[in-house]
Coordinates of C-alpha atoms in Angstrom, one line a residue:
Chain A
X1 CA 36.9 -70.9 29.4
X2 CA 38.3 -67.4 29.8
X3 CA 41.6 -68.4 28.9
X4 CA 40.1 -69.6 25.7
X5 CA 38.5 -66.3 25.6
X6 CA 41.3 -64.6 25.9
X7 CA 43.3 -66.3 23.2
X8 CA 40.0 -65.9 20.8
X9 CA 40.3 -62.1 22.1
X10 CA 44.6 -61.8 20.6
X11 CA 43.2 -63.5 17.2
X12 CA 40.5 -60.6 17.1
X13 CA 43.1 -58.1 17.9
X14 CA 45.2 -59.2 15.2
X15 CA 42.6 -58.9 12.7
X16 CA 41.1 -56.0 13.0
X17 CA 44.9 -54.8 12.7
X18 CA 45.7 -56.8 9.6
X19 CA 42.9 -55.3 6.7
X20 CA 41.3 -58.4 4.9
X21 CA 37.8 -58.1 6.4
X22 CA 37.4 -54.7 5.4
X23 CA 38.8 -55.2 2.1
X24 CA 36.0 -58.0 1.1
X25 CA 33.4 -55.5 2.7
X26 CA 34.2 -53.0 0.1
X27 CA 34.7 -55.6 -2.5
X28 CA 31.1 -56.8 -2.2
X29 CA 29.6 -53.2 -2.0
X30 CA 31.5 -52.6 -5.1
X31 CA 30.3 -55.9 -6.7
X32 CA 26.6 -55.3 -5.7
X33 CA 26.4 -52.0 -7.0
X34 CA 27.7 -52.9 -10.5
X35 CA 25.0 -55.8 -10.3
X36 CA 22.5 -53.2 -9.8
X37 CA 22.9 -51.3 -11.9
X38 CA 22.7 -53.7 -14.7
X39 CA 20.3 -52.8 -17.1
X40 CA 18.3 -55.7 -17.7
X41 CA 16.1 -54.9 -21.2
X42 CA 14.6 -51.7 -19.2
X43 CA 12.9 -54.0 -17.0
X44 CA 12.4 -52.9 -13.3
X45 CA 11.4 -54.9 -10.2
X46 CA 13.8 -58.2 -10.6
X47 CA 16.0 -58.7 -6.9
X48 CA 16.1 -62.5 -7.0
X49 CA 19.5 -62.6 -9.0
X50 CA 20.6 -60.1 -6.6
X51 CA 20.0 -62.2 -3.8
X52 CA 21.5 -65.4 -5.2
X53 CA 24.6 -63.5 -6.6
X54 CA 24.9 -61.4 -3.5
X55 CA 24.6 -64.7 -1.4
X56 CA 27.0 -66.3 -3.4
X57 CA 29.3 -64.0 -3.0
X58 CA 29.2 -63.8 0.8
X59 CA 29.4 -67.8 0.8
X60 CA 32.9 -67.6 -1.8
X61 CA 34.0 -64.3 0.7
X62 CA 33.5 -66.1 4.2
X63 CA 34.7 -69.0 2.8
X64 CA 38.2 -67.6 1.7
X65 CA 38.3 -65.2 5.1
X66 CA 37.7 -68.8 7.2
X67 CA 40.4 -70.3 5.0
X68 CA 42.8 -67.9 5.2
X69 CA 42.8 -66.4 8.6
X70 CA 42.6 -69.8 10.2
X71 CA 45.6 -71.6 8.6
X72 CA 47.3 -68.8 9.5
X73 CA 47.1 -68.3 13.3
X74 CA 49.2 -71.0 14.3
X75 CA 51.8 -71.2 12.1
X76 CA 52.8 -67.5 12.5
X77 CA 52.8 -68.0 16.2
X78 CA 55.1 -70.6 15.8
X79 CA 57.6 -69.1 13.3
X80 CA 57.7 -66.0 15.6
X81 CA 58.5 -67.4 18.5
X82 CA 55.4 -66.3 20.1
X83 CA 53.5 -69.2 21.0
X84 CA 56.9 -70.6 23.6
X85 CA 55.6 -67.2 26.4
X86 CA 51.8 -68.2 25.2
X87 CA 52.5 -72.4 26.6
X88 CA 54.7 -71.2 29.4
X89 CA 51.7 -70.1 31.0
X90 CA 49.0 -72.4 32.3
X91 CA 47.0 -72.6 28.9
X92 CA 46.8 -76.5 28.2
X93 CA 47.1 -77.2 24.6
X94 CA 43.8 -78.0 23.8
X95 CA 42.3 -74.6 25.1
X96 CA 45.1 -73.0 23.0
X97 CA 43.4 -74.9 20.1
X98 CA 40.0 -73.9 21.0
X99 CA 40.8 -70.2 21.7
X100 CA 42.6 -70.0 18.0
X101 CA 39.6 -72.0 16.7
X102 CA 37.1 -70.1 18.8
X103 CA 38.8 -66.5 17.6
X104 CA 38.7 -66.8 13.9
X105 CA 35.1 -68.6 13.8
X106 CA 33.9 -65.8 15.5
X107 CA 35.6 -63.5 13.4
X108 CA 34.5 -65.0 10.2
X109 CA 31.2 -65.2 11.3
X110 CA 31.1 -61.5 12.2
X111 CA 32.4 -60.8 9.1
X112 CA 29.7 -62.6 7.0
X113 CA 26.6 -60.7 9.5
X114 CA 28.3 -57.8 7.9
X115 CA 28.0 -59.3 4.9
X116 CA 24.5 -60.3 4.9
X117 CA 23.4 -56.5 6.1
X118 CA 25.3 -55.2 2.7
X119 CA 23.4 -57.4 0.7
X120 CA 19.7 -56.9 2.6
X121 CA 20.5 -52.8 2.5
X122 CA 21.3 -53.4 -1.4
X123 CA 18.2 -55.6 -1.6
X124 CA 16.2 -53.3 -0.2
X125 CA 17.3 -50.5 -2.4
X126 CA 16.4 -52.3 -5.2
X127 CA 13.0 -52.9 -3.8
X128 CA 13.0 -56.7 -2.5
X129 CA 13.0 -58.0 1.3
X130 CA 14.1 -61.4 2.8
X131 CA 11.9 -63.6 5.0
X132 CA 13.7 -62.7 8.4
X133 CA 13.0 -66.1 10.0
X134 CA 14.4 -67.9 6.6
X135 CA 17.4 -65.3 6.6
X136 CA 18.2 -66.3 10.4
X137 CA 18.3 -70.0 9.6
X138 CA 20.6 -69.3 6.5
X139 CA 23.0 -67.3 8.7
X140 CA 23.4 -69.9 11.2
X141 CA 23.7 -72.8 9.0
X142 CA 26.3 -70.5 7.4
X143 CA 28.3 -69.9 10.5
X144 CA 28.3 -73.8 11.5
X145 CA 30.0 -74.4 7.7
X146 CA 32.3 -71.9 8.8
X147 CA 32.9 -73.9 12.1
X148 CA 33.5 -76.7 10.0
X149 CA 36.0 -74.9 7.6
X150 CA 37.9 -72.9 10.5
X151 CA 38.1 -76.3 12.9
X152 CA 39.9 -78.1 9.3
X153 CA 42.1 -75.3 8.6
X154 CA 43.1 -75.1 12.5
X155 CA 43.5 -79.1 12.0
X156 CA 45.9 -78.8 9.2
X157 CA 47.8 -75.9 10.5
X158 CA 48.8 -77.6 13.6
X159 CA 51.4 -79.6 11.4
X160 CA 51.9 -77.9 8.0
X161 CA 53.2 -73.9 7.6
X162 CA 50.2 -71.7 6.7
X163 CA 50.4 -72.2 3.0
X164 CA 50.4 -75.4 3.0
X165 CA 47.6 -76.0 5.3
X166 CA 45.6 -73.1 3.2
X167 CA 45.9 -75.0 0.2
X168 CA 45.1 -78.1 1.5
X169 CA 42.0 -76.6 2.9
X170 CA 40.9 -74.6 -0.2
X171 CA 41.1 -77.9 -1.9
X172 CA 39.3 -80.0 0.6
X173 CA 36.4 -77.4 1.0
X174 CA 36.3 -77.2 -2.7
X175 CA 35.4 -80.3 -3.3
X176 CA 32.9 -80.3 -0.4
X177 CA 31.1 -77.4 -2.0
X178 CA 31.4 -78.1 -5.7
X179 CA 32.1 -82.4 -5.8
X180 CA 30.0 -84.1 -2.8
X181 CA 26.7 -82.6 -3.3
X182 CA 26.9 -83.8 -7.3
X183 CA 27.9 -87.3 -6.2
X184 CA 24.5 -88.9 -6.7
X185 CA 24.7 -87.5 -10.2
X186 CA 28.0 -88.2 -11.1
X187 CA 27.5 -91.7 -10.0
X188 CA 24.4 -92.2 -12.6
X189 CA 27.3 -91.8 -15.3
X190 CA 30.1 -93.6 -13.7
X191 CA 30.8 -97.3 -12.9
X192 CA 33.6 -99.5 -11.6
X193 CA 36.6 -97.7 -9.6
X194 CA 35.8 -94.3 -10.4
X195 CA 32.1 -95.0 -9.1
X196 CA 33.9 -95.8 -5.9
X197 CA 35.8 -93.7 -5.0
X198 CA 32.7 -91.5 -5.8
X199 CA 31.2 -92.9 -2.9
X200 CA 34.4 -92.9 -0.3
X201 CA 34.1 -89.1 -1.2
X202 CA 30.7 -88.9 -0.7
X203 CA 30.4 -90.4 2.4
X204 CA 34.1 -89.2 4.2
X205 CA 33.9 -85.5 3.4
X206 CA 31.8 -83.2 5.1
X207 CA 28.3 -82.4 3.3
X208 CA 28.3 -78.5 3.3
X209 CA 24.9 -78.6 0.7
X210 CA 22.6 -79.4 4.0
X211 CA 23.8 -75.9 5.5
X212 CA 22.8 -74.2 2.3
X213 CA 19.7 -72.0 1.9
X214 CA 20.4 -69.9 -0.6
X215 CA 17.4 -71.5 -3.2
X216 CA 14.9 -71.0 -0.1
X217 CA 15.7 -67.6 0.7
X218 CA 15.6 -66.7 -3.2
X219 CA 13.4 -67.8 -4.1
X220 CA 11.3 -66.8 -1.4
X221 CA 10.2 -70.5 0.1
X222 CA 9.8 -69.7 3.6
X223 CA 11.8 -70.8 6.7
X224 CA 12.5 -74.0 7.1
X225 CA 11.2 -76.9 9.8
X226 CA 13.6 -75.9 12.8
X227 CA 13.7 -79.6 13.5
X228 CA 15.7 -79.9 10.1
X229 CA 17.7 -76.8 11.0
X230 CA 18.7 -78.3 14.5
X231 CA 19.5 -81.4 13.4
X232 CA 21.7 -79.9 10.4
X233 CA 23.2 -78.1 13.2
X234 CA 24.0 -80.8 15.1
X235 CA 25.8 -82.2 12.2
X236 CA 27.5 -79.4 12.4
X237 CA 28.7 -79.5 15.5
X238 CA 29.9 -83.1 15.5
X239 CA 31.6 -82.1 12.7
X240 CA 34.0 -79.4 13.9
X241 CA 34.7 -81.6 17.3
X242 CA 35.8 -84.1 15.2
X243 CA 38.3 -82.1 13.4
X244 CA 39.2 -79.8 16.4
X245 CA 39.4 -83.5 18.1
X246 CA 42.0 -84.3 15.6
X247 CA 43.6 -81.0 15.2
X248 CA 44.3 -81.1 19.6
X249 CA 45.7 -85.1 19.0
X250 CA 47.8 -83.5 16.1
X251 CA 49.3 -80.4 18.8
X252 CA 49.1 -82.1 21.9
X253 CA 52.4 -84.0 21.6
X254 CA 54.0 -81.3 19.1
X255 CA 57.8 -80.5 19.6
X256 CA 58.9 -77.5 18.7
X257 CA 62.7 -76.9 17.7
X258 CA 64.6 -73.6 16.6
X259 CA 64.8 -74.4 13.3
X260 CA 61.1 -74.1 13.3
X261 CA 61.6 -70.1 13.8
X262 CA 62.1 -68.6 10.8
Chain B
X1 CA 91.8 -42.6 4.5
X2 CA 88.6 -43.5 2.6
X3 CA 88.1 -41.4 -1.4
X4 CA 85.2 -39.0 -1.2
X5 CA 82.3 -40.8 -3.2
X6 CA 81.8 -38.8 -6.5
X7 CA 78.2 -38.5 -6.7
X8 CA 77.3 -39.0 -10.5
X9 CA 75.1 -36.3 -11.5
X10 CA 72.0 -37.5 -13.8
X11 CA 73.6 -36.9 -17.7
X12 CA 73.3 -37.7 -21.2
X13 CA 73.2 -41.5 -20.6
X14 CA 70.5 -41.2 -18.3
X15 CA 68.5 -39.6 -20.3
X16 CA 69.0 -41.4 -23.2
X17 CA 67.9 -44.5 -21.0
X18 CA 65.0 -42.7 -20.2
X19 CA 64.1 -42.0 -24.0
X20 CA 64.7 -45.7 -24.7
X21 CA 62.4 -46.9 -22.2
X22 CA 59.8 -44.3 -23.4
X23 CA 60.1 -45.5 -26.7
X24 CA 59.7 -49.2 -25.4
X25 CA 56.4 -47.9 -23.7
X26 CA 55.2 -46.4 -26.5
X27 CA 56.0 -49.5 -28.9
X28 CA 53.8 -51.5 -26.5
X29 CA 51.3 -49.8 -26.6
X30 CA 51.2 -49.3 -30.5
X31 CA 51.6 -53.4 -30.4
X32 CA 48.2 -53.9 -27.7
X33 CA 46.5 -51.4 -30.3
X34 CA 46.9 -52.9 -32.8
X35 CA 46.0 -56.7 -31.4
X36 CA 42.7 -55.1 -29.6
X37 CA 41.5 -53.6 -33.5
X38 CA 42.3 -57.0 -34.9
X39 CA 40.0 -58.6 -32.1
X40 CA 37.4 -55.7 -32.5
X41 CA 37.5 -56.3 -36.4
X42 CA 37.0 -60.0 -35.8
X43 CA 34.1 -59.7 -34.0
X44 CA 33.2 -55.7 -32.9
X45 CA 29.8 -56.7 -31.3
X46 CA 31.5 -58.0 -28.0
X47 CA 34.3 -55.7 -27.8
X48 CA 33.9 -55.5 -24.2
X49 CA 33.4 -59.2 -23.1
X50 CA 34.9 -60.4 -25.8
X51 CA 38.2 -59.2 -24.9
X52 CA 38.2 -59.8 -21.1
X53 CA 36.5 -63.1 -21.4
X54 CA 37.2 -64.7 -24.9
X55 CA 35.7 -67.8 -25.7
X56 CA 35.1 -68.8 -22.0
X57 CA 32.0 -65.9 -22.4
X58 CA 30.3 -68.6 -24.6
X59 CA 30.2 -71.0 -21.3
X60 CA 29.3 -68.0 -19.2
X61 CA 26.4 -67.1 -21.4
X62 CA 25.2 -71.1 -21.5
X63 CA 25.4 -71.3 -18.3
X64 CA 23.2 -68.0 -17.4
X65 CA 20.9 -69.4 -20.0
X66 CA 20.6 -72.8 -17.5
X67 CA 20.2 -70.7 -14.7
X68 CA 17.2 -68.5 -16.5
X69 CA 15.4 -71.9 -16.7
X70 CA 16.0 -72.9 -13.4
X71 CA 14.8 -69.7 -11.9
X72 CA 11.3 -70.4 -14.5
X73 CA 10.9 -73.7 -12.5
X74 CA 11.1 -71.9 -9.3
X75 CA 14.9 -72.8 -8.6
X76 CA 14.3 -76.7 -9.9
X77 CA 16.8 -78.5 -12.0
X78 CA 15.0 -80.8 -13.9
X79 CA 18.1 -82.1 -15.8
X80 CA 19.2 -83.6 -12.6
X81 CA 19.6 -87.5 -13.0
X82 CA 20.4 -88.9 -9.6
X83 CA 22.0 -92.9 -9.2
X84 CA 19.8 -92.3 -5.6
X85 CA 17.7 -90.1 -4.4
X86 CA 17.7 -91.5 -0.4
X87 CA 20.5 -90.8 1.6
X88 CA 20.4 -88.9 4.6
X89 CA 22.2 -86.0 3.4
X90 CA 19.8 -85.7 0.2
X91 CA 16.9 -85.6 2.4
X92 CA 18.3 -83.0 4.9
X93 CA 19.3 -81.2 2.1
X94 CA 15.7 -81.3 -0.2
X95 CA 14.0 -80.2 3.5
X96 CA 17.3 -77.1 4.0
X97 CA 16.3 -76.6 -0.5
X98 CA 13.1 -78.0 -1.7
X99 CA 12.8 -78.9 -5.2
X100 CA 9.0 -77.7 -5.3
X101 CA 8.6 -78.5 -9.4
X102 CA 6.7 -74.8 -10.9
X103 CA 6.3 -72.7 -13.7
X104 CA 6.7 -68.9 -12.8
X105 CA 4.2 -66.8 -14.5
X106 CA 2.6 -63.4 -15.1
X107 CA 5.5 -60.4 -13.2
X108 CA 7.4 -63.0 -11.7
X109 CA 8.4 -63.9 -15.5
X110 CA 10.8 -60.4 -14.7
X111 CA 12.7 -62.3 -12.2
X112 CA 14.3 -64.3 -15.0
X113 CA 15.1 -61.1 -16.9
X114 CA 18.8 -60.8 -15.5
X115 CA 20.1 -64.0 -16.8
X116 CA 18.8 -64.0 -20.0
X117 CA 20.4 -60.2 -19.7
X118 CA 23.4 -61.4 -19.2
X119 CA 23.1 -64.2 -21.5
X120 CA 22.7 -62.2 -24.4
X121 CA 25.7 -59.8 -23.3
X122 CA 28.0 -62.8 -23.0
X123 CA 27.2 -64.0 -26.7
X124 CA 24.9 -61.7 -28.9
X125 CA 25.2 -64.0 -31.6
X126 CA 22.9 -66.6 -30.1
X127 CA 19.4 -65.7 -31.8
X128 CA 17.8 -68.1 -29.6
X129 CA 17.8 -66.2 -26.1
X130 CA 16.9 -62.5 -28.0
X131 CA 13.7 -65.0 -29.1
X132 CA 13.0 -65.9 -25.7
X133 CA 13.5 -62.8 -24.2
X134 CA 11.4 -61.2 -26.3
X135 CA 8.6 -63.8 -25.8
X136 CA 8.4 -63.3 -22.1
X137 CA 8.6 -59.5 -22.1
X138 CA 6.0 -59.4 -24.8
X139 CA 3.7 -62.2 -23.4
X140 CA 3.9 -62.8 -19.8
X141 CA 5.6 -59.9 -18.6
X142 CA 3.3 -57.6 -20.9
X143 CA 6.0 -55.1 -22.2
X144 CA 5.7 -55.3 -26.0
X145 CA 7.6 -52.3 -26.2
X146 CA 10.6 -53.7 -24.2
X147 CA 9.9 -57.0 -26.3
X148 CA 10.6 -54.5 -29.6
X149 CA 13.8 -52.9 -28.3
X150 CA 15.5 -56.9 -27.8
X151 CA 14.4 -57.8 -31.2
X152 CA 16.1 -54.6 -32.3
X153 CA 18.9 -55.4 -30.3
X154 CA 18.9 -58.7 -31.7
X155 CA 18.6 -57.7 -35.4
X156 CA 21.8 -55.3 -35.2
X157 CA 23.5 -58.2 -33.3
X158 CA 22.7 -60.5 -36.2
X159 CA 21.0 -58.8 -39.1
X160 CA 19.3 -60.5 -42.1
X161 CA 18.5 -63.6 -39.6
X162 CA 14.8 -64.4 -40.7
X163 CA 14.3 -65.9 -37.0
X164 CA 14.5 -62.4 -35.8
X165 CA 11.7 -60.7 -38.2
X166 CA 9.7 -63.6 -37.8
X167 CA 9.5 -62.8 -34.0
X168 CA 9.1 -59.2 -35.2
X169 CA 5.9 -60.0 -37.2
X170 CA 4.7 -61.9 -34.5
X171 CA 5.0 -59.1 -32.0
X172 CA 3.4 -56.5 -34.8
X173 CA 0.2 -58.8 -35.3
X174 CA -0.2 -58.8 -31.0
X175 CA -0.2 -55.3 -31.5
X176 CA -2.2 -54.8 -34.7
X177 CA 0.3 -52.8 -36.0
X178 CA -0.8 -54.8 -39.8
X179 CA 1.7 -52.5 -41.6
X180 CA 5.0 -53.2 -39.7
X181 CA 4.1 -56.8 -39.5
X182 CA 4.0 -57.5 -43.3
X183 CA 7.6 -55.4 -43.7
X184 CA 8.7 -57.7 -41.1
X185 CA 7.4 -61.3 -42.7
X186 CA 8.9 -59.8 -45.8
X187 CA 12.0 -59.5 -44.2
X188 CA 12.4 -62.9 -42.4
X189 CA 11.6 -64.3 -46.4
X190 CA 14.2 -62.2 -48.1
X191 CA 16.5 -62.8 -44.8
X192 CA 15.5 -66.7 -45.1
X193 CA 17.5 -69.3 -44.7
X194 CA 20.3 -67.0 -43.6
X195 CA 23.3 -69.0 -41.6
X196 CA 21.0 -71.9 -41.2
X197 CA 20.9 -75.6 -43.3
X198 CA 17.9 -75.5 -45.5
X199 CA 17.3 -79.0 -44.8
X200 CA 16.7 -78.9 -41.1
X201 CA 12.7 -79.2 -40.1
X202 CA 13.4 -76.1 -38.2
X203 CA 14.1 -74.1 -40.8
X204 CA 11.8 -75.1 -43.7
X205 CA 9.3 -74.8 -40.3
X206 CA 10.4 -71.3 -40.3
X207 CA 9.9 -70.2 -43.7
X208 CA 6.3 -72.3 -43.9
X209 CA 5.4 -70.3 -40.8
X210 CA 6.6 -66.7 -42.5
X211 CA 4.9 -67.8 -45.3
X212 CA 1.9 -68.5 -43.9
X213 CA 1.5 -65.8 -41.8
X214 CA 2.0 -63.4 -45.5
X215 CA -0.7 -65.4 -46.8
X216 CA -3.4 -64.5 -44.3
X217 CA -2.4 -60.9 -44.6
X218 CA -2.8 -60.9 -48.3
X219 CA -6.2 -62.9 -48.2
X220 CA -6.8 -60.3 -45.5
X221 CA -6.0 -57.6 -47.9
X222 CA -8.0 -59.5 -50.5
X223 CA -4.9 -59.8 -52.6
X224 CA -5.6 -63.9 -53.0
X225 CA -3.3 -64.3 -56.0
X226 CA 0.1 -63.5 -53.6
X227 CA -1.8 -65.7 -51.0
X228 CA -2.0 -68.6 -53.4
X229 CA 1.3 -68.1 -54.1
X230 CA 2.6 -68.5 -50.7
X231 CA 0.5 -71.3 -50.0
X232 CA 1.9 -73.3 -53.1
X233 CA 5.7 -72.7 -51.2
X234 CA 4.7 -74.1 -47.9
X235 CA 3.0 -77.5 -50.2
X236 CA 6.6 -77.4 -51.7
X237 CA 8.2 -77.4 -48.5
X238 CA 6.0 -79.7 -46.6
X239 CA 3.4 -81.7 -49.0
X240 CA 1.5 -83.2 -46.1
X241 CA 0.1 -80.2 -44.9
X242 CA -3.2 -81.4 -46.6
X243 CA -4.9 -78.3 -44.1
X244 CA -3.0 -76.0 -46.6
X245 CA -3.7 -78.2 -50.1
X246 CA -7.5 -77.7 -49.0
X247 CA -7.2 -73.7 -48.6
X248 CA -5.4 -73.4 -52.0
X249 CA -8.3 -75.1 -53.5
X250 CA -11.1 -72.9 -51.7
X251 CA -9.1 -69.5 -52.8
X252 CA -8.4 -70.7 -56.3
X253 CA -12.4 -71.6 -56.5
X254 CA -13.3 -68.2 -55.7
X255 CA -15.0 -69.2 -52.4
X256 CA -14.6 -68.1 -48.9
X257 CA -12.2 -70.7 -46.9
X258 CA -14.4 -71.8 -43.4
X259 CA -11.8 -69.9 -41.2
X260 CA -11.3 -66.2 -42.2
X261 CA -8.2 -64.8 -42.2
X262 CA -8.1 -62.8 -39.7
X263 CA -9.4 -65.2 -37.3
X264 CA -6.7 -68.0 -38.8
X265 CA -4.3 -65.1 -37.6
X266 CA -5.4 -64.9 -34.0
X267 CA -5.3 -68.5 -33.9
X268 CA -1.9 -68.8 -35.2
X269 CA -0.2 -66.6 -32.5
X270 CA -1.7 -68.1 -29.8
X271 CA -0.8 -71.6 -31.2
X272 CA 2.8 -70.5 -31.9
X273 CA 2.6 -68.7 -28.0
X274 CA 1.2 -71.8 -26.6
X275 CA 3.8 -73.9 -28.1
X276 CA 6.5 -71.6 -27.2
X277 CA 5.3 -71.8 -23.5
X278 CA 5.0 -75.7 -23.9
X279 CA 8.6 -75.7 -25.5
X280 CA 10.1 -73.7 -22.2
X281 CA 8.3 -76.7 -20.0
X282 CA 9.7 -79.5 -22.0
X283 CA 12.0 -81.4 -19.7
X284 CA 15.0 -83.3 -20.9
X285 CA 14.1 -86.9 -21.5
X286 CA 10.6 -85.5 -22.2
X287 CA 8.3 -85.8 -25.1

């Protein structure tokens, strides 16, 4: 465990050198503020759209940080030569796994807390408040589909460079946002092949609609049953082992060659 | 032994490349001026979003329309058609995001402000969410004088649309202010049919409705020959309106019809305000 923990430690290091957390901070701020200050018909008093919009916005953020800093870890340790020293010493190859995994989820998920407090501050200041319990349950839900997201990008990175496991994962993550959950109605329309593969979709890509609570916490429903939330958790969980399962099988047998170095 | 390099000192030819690329600058620019007027010209209410978004701002302003009636049903999409409803992952998901079916009323109406906001800011042409705004402002949210400002918005956006003064009138006569009411169901008939097909129910349902509300101001105003006339258009338009046939009669007999006018009036608004409310609860598929 604490040489995972020291790998996940590097990955932070990195991070906070390289700039692209801070950058979608201010980004937000910037995009909040111009949402509130929208003048909507004279009207005081409405938050809910600056709720959904502000949560939207931290899901489409985290998601590209998760994305992007994950596909990247351990491709650039390999095209620098830096990860030959790293599995000289007695780190096996599935705690290096882990540690990278372990480092950016932790990062990302930092990074979306922050997040979240810009948008309650800017909520706040335009005079709405969250239900705390339901707020808690969205985070967490949020940082197990960003356990899901970094474990896939980690998965793909182990064989492809960094863009091409970025891509792959953008596009694979896209789908599970924006395709799966509108399977059922998609399928009302469709028949024959396309209905199919429809349902291949549906049922082989990971379901990141159950981890989303942005309609509760809008529009102010309450928190959820916890049995739900654990259970979606769970889900969650068995998710990311299975791609950090397949992303370890993928490493564990890797050679590397000095062509690799670039 | 290796030549001293001669440094060249920055001359004529350098600043005559200099002058060329200005002018290249400068020609650019006069070219993006240009393009931008023609765009304003073509349509200056939208210089703004117009020019970042172009047509893509109709989608935009469709789609914040969509999300104004979700947020009325409490963040339910009725137009959802499902193949099924039972798989695991639907019923984590409806327990994670219930779909609890309601109708927002009273100052929550202000939540769904913002879209229909930026509805109108994406395309100012569409008459149809100024109308709606409006309504809630000046019914549920009780701002009549917010509801006043969007119809004036809306009438600059699209002037001489008879839509927009009849909304006007409307507004006036929740406000007794008898005056401004009658100059705006004058309008919406001078304005009338506008852009719109004169054949469409809608719109001959537009004019009846301006027409009838003139009518009950004149008979208010005593003036029953102008109210007869109006009442003979809306026969013309729509002959099975035997409830208007029998009025016609009781003014041209002299007599007092059984609903005064300015009762008929009150009745009216809330009629077309009830079926405006009923109209924003319709579901797709529904009747």
């Amino acid at each position: 465990m604490t040489r995972i923990l020291t790998i996940a430690n590097t990955v932070w290091l990195e991070i906070i050198r390289k700039k692209d957390v801070y950058v979608l901070l201010i980004l937000l701020g910037t995009l909040l503020l111009i949402l509130v200050s929208l003048n909507i018909f004279g009207l005081g008093g409405a938050t809910r759209y600056v709720k959904d919009l502000g949560l939207l916005m931290s899901w489409f953020f985290s998601w590209i940080l998760a994305v992007n800093i994950s596909s990247r870890e351990i491709p650039t340790e390999e095209s620098r030569g830096t990860v030959f020293p790293l599995l000289a010493k007695p780190i096996t190859r599935a705690e290096f796994i882990c540690g990278k995994w372990m480092g950016t989820w932790s990062v990302t998920c930092v990074a979306t807390l922050l997040f979240y407090f810009i948008i309650i501050i800017v909520v706040h200041f335009k005079g709405g408040t969250f239900n705390l319990a339901a707020l808690l349950q969205a985070f967490i839900l949020h940082c197990f589909v960003l356990s899901i997201i970094c474990a896939l990008a980690i998965a793909f990175s182990t064989r492809m460079n960094n863009d091409a496991a970025a891509s792959l994962t953008y596009a694979v993550t896209a789908v599970s946002l924006l395709v799966v959950p509108r399977v059922p109605e998609f399928m009302a329309r469709e028949t024959g092949f396309s209905a199919n593969a429809l349902m291949v979709i549906y049922n082989l890509l990971p379901h990141f609609e159950v981890f989303d609570m942005r309609i509760r916490l809008v529009h102010d429903m309450g928190p959820a049953a916890w049995s739900t939330v654990i259970m979606v958790a769970c889900y969650g969980v068995l998710i990311s082992f299975i791609f950090l399962l397949a992303a370890w099988l993928a490493y564990r047998n890797k050679r590397f060659s000095r062509s690799n170095l670039m | 032994m290796e030549q001293p390099v001669e440094r060249e000192i920055p001359g004529i030819r350098s600043w005559l490349v200099l002058a060329l690329a200005w002018e290249m600058a400068f020609s650019v620019s006069c070219l993006l001026t240009s393009t931008a007027g023609d765009i304003q010209s073509r349509d200056n209410r939208d210089s703004v979003t117009g020019v970042f978004l172009g047509e893509s701002r109709l989608a935009l302003s469709g789609h914040f329309y969509e999300l104004a009636e979700t947020y009325f049903h409490g963040g339910w999409e009725h137009s959802k058609q499902e193949a099924f409803q039972d798989s695991i992952f639907q019923e984590a998901a409806s327990e994670i995001s219930p779909r609890h079916h309601i109708h927002v009323e009273g100052a929550e109406v202000r939540e769904i402000m913002p879209w229909l906001r930026l509805a109108t800011i994406m395309n100012p042409s569409d008459v149809r969410i100024y109308l709606d705004s409006a309504f809630w402002l000046g019914y549920e949210a009780g701002r009549p004088d917010l509801a006043e400002q969007v119809l004036l918005e809306a009438q600059v956006n699209n002037p001489y649309n008879y839509q927009v003064q009849l909304e006007r009138g409307r507004l006036f006569l929740k406000e007794k202010r008898i005056a401004d009411a009658k100059q705006a169901f004058d309008a919406g008939l001078a304005f009338w049919p506008g852009k719109e097909k004169t054949d469409t129910f809608d719109t001959k349902d537009g004019k009846a409705r301006l027409l009838l509300y003139r009518a009950l101001l004149y008979e208010a105003d005593q003036k029953r020959p102008e109210a007869i006339s109006c009442l003979k258009e809306i026969m013309d338009l729509f002959p099975e309106r035997t409830a208007v046939g029998e009025r016609i009669r009781t003014l041209e007999e002299g007599k007092e019809p059984s609903l005064l006018a300015s009762r008929a009036l009150g009745d009216m608004l809330k009629n077309d305000a009830d079926t405006k409310n009923e109209d924003q609860c319709k579901h797709r598929g529904e009747q």
